[in-house]
Amino acid sequence: MHCCLTHDMLAVTIQEDAKTFYFLQNIAAKNFTKKIGRKEKMIIFKEPEETVQRRYFLKLISKIYLREHNDQTQASIIENAIDKSIKISLLKPNQVIQKMSIRIAIEDNYAVIFDLGSHNTLFASYLKSYFKDHLVRIRPKNGTITLYPNSDQTAMLLDKLLAQKELFGSYVEFHYDRAHYEAYTRTLMAKKIRRNRHNALFSLLEDYFGILGCKIEDSFEIVRSNYLALVKKYHPDSCGLYDGDLHVKYVAKFQEVQTAYEMVKMHFQNSERCIA
């Protein structure tokens, strides 16, 4: 038995021991719902509701590995791979390890196309699980899989995938224009930075609207009406000059309202310029 651990998968290769492979395959069939496989390969994907049986399954694999190799450190790594997908393959005598050659292209500087030449159900299912929360479109007729990025993690996930040399018992080689790909991932990260900056500014703008007792979708007329009412209410002169603490609070609130109004007014002015 040979085990390899990547950032998202525990790959177990059983060499010339069909009895052990089919024993594990039978247990997996009875205990796990989210899995795919062929006669001599299977992948068990992570499923939060199946953590208990996954823990026992990994403990079993760990014991089998320990029996063959007497390597307690590696056995412990196997037993603790709870958050990984599990791939188990049977390698028969004189069996040649397959090689996948995958061409990658960027479409419209957005979608990523994996061209396998022919449909590969195992790889397609793996990609859908690997890029969870992304739209992954599978086209069996022309052997392509298209990934549509929608997450800040897309570039990182792509980098880790393309660094792989082996997937589910097969050698894998990705062919792509490195310069084009690096420019593409830089674009993704730049979009992330712009989006983060926009989200921060939007959140701050919401706070300013809130100080004025408004919602961000309110018109400037409503904002100005609320502003005039607030400056009248919190003008320092309105509380008299006898209560020092109250005077300080009114001054602070008055200044807060003034600042919020100026920022919101600037927002409306910028919006009008964009429309014009």
Coordinates of C-alpha atoms in Angstrom, one line a residue:
M1 CA 0.0 0.0 0.0
H2 CA 1.3 3.5 -1.0
C3 CA -0.2 6.7 0.4
C4 CA 0.2 10.2 -0.8
L5 CA -1.4 13.3 0.9
T6 CA -2.1 16.5 -1.0
H7 CA -3.8 19.7 0.2
D8 CA -7.3 18.3 -0.5
M9 CA -6.9 14.5 -1.0
L10 CA -5.5 11.3 0.5
A11 CA -4.5 9.0 -2.3
V12 CA -4.2 5.3 -1.5
T13 CA -2.7 2.9 -4.0
I14 CA -3.0 -0.8 -3.2
Q15 CA -0.5 -2.9 -5.1
E16 CA -1.5 -6.4 -6.3
D17 CA -3.9 -6.9 -3.4
A18 CA -7.4 -7.2 -4.9
K19 CA -8.8 -8.7 -1.7
T20 CA -8.0 -5.6 0.4
F21 CA -9.2 -3.2 -2.3
Y22 CA -12.6 -4.9 -2.7
F23 CA -12.9 -5.1 1.0
L24 CA -12.5 -1.4 1.4
Q25 CA -14.7 -0.8 -1.7
N26 CA -17.5 -2.8 -0.1
I27 CA -17.3 -0.8 3.2
A28 CA -17.3 2.5 1.2
A29 CA -20.4 1.4 -0.7
K30 CA -22.3 0.8 2.5
N31 CA -21.2 3.9 4.4
F32 CA -20.6 6.8 2.0
T33 CA -23.1 8.5 -0.3
K34 CA -20.9 11.0 -2.1
K35 CA -18.5 8.9 -4.1
I36 CA -17.6 7.9 -7.6
G37 CA -15.6 5.0 -9.0
R38 CA -14.7 2.5 -11.6
K39 CA -13.8 -1.2 -11.2
E40 CA -10.4 -0.5 -9.8
K41 CA -10.7 3.2 -8.6
M42 CA -12.9 5.1 -6.3
I43 CA -13.1 8.6 -4.8
I44 CA -15.0 9.4 -1.6
F45 CA -15.7 13.1 -1.3
K46 CA -16.1 15.0 2.0
E47 CA -19.5 15.0 3.4
P48 CA -20.1 16.7 6.9
E49 CA -22.8 14.3 7.9
E50 CA -20.5 11.3 7.3
T51 CA -17.6 12.4 9.6
V52 CA -18.1 9.5 12.1
Q53 CA -17.9 6.7 9.5
R54 CA -15.1 8.6 7.7
R55 CA -13.1 8.6 11.0
Y56 CA -13.5 4.8 11.4
F57 CA -12.7 4.2 7.7
L58 CA -9.5 6.1 7.9
K59 CA -8.5 4.3 11.1
L60 CA -9.0 1.0 9.2
I61 CA -6.8 2.2 6.3
S62 CA -4.2 3.4 8.9
K63 CA -4.1 -0.1 10.5
I64 CA -3.7 -1.8 7.1
Y65 CA -0.9 0.6 6.2
L66 CA 0.8 0.1 9.6
R67 CA 0.6 -3.7 9.2
E68 CA 2.5 -3.4 5.9
H69 CA 5.0 -0.7 6.7
N70 CA 5.4 -0.3 10.4
D71 CA 5.5 3.5 9.9
Q72 CA 3.6 5.1 12.8
T73 CA 4.1 8.7 11.6
Q74 CA 2.5 8.0 8.2
A75 CA -0.2 5.9 9.8
S76 CA -1.2 8.8 12.0
I77 CA -1.3 11.2 9.0
I78 CA -3.7 8.8 7.3
E79 CA -5.9 8.5 10.4
N80 CA -6.1 12.3 10.8
A81 CA -7.0 13.1 7.1
I82 CA -10.6 13.7 8.1
D83 CA -11.0 16.9 5.9
K84 CA -9.6 15.3 2.7
S85 CA -11.3 13.4 -0.1
I86 CA -10.2 9.8 -0.2
K87 CA -9.0 8.2 -3.4
I88 CA -8.3 4.4 -3.5
S89 CA -6.8 2.6 -6.5
L90 CA -5.9 -1.0 -7.2
L91 CA -2.6 -1.4 -9.1
K92 CA -2.4 -4.8 -10.8
P93 CA 0.8 -6.6 -11.8
N94 CA 2.5 -5.1 -14.8
Q95 CA -0.3 -2.5 -15.0
V96 CA 0.9 0.7 -16.8
I97 CA -0.1 3.9 -15.0
Q98 CA -2.2 6.0 -17.3
K99 CA -1.3 9.5 -18.2
M100 CA -3.7 12.4 -18.6
S101 CA -2.8 15.3 -20.9
I102 CA -5.0 18.3 -20.3
R103 CA -4.8 21.5 -22.3
I104 CA -6.0 24.7 -20.6
A105 CA -7.2 27.9 -22.3
I106 CA -8.6 31.1 -21.0
E107 CA -11.8 32.3 -22.7
D108 CA -12.5 36.1 -22.9
N109 CA -10.1 36.5 -20.0
Y110 CA -12.6 35.0 -17.7
A111 CA -13.6 31.3 -18.1
V112 CA -11.1 28.5 -17.8
I113 CA -11.4 25.6 -20.3
F114 CA -10.0 22.2 -19.5
D115 CA -9.7 20.3 -22.8
L116 CA -9.2 16.5 -22.1
G117 CA -9.8 15.4 -25.7
S118 CA -12.5 13.0 -24.6
H119 CA -14.9 12.9 -21.7
N120 CA -13.5 11.7 -18.4
T121 CA -16.2 11.2 -15.8
L122 CA -13.8 10.8 -12.9
F123 CA -11.9 14.0 -13.6
A124 CA -15.2 15.9 -14.3
S125 CA -16.6 14.8 -10.9
Y126 CA -13.3 15.7 -9.2
L127 CA -13.3 19.2 -10.6
K128 CA -16.9 19.8 -9.6
S129 CA -16.1 18.9 -6.0
Y130 CA -12.7 20.7 -6.0
F131 CA -14.2 24.0 -7.3
K132 CA -17.2 23.8 -5.0
D133 CA -19.4 27.0 -5.1
H134 CA -18.2 27.6 -8.6
L135 CA -20.1 27.0 -11.9
V136 CA -18.5 24.1 -13.7
R137 CA -19.9 23.2 -17.1
I138 CA -19.2 19.8 -18.4
R139 CA -19.4 19.1 -22.2
P140 CA -19.1 15.4 -22.7
K141 CA -19.4 15.6 -26.5
N142 CA -16.2 17.6 -27.0
G143 CA -14.4 16.5 -23.9
T144 CA -14.1 19.9 -22.3
I145 CA -14.9 21.3 -18.8
T146 CA -15.4 25.0 -18.3
L147 CA -14.8 26.7 -15.0
Y148 CA -16.4 30.1 -14.3
P149 CA -14.5 31.9 -11.4
N150 CA -16.7 33.5 -8.8
S151 CA -14.6 33.3 -5.6
D152 CA -11.6 35.1 -4.2
Q153 CA -10.1 31.6 -3.8
T154 CA -10.3 30.7 -7.6
A155 CA -6.7 31.7 -8.4
M156 CA -5.3 29.9 -5.4
L157 CA -7.2 26.7 -6.2
L158 CA -6.1 26.8 -9.8
D159 CA -2.4 27.2 -8.8
K160 CA -2.7 24.2 -6.5
L161 CA -4.4 22.1 -9.1
L162 CA -1.9 22.9 -11.8
A163 CA 1.0 21.9 -9.5
Q164 CA -0.4 18.4 -9.2
K165 CA 1.6 15.6 -11.0
E166 CA -0.7 12.8 -10.1
L167 CA -4.5 12.5 -9.7
F168 CA -6.5 9.4 -8.7
G169 CA -3.8 7.0 -9.8
S170 CA -2.9 8.6 -13.1
Y171 CA -0.1 10.9 -14.0
V172 CA -1.4 14.3 -15.1
E173 CA 0.2 17.0 -17.2
F174 CA -1.3 20.4 -17.8
H175 CA -0.4 22.3 -20.9
Y176 CA -1.0 26.1 -20.9
D177 CA 0.6 29.4 -21.8
R178 CA 2.3 30.3 -18.5
A179 CA 2.6 34.0 -19.3
H180 CA -1.0 34.3 -20.3
Y181 CA -2.1 32.3 -17.2
E182 CA -0.1 34.4 -14.8
A183 CA -1.6 37.6 -16.3
Y184 CA -5.0 36.1 -15.9
T185 CA -4.5 35.2 -12.2
R186 CA -3.1 38.7 -11.6
T187 CA -6.3 40.1 -13.1
L188 CA -8.4 37.9 -10.8
M189 CA -6.5 39.2 -7.7
A190 CA -6.8 42.8 -8.9
K191 CA -10.5 42.3 -9.2
K192 CA -10.5 40.9 -5.6
I193 CA -8.6 44.0 -4.3
R194 CA -11.0 46.4 -6.1
R195 CA -14.0 44.4 -4.8
N196 CA -12.6 44.5 -1.2
R197 CA -12.0 48.2 -1.5
H198 CA -15.5 48.7 -2.9
N199 CA -17.1 46.6 -0.1
A200 CA -15.2 48.6 2.5
L201 CA -16.3 52.0 1.0
F202 CA -19.9 50.7 0.7
S203 CA -19.9 49.7 4.3
L204 CA -18.6 53.1 5.4
L205 CA -21.2 54.8 3.2
E206 CA -23.9 52.8 4.9
D207 CA -22.6 54.0 8.3
Y208 CA -22.9 57.6 7.1
F209 CA -26.4 57.1 5.9
G210 CA -27.3 55.4 9.2
I211 CA -25.9 58.4 11.2
L212 CA -28.4 60.6 9.3
G213 CA -31.2 58.2 10.0
C214 CA -31.4 57.1 6.4
K215 CA -31.1 54.0 4.2
I216 CA -28.6 53.9 1.4
E217 CA -31.4 53.7 -1.2
D218 CA -33.0 57.0 0.1
S219 CA -33.0 60.1 -2.1
F220 CA -30.9 63.2 -1.5
E221 CA -34.1 65.1 -0.5
I222 CA -34.7 62.7 2.3
V223 CA -31.1 62.8 3.4
R224 CA -31.1 66.6 3.4
S225 CA -34.4 66.8 5.3
N226 CA -33.0 64.4 8.0
Y227 CA -29.7 66.4 8.1
L228 CA -31.5 69.7 8.8
A229 CA -33.6 68.2 11.6
L230 CA -30.5 66.6 13.2
V231 CA -28.3 69.8 13.1
K232 CA -31.1 71.7 14.6
K233 CA -31.6 69.1 17.4
Y234 CA -27.9 68.7 18.2
H235 CA -26.6 72.2 17.6
P236 CA -24.4 73.0 20.7
D237 CA -26.4 76.1 21.5
S238 CA -29.6 74.1 21.8
C239 CA -28.5 72.4 25.1
G240 CA -27.5 75.6 26.8
L241 CA -24.1 76.3 28.4
Y242 CA -24.8 75.0 31.9
D243 CA -24.4 71.3 31.6
G244 CA -20.8 70.6 30.5
D245 CA -21.1 66.9 29.8
L246 CA -24.3 67.4 27.7
H247 CA -22.6 70.2 25.8
V248 CA -19.6 67.9 24.9
K249 CA -22.0 65.2 23.7
Y250 CA -24.0 67.6 21.6
V251 CA -20.8 69.0 20.0
A252 CA -19.6 65.4 19.2
K253 CA -22.9 64.4 17.7
F254 CA -23.2 67.7 15.7
Q255 CA -19.7 67.1 14.2
E256 CA -20.6 63.5 13.4
V257 CA -23.7 64.5 11.6
Q258 CA -21.9 67.2 9.6
T259 CA -19.2 64.8 8.5
A260 CA -21.7 62.2 7.5
Y261 CA -23.7 64.7 5.5
E262 CA -20.6 65.9 3.6
M263 CA -19.6 62.4 2.7
V264 CA -23.1 61.4 1.6
K265 CA -23.5 64.6 -0.4
M266 CA -20.2 63.9 -2.2
H267 CA -21.5 60.4 -3.0
F268 CA -24.6 61.9 -4.7
Q269 CA -22.4 64.4 -6.6
N270 CA -20.2 61.6 -7.9
S271 CA -23.2 59.5 -8.9
E272 CA -24.6 62.5 -10.9
R273 CA -21.3 63.0 -12.7
C274 CA -21.2 59.3 -13.6
I275 CA -24.7 59.5 -15.1
A276 CA -23.8 62.6 -17.0

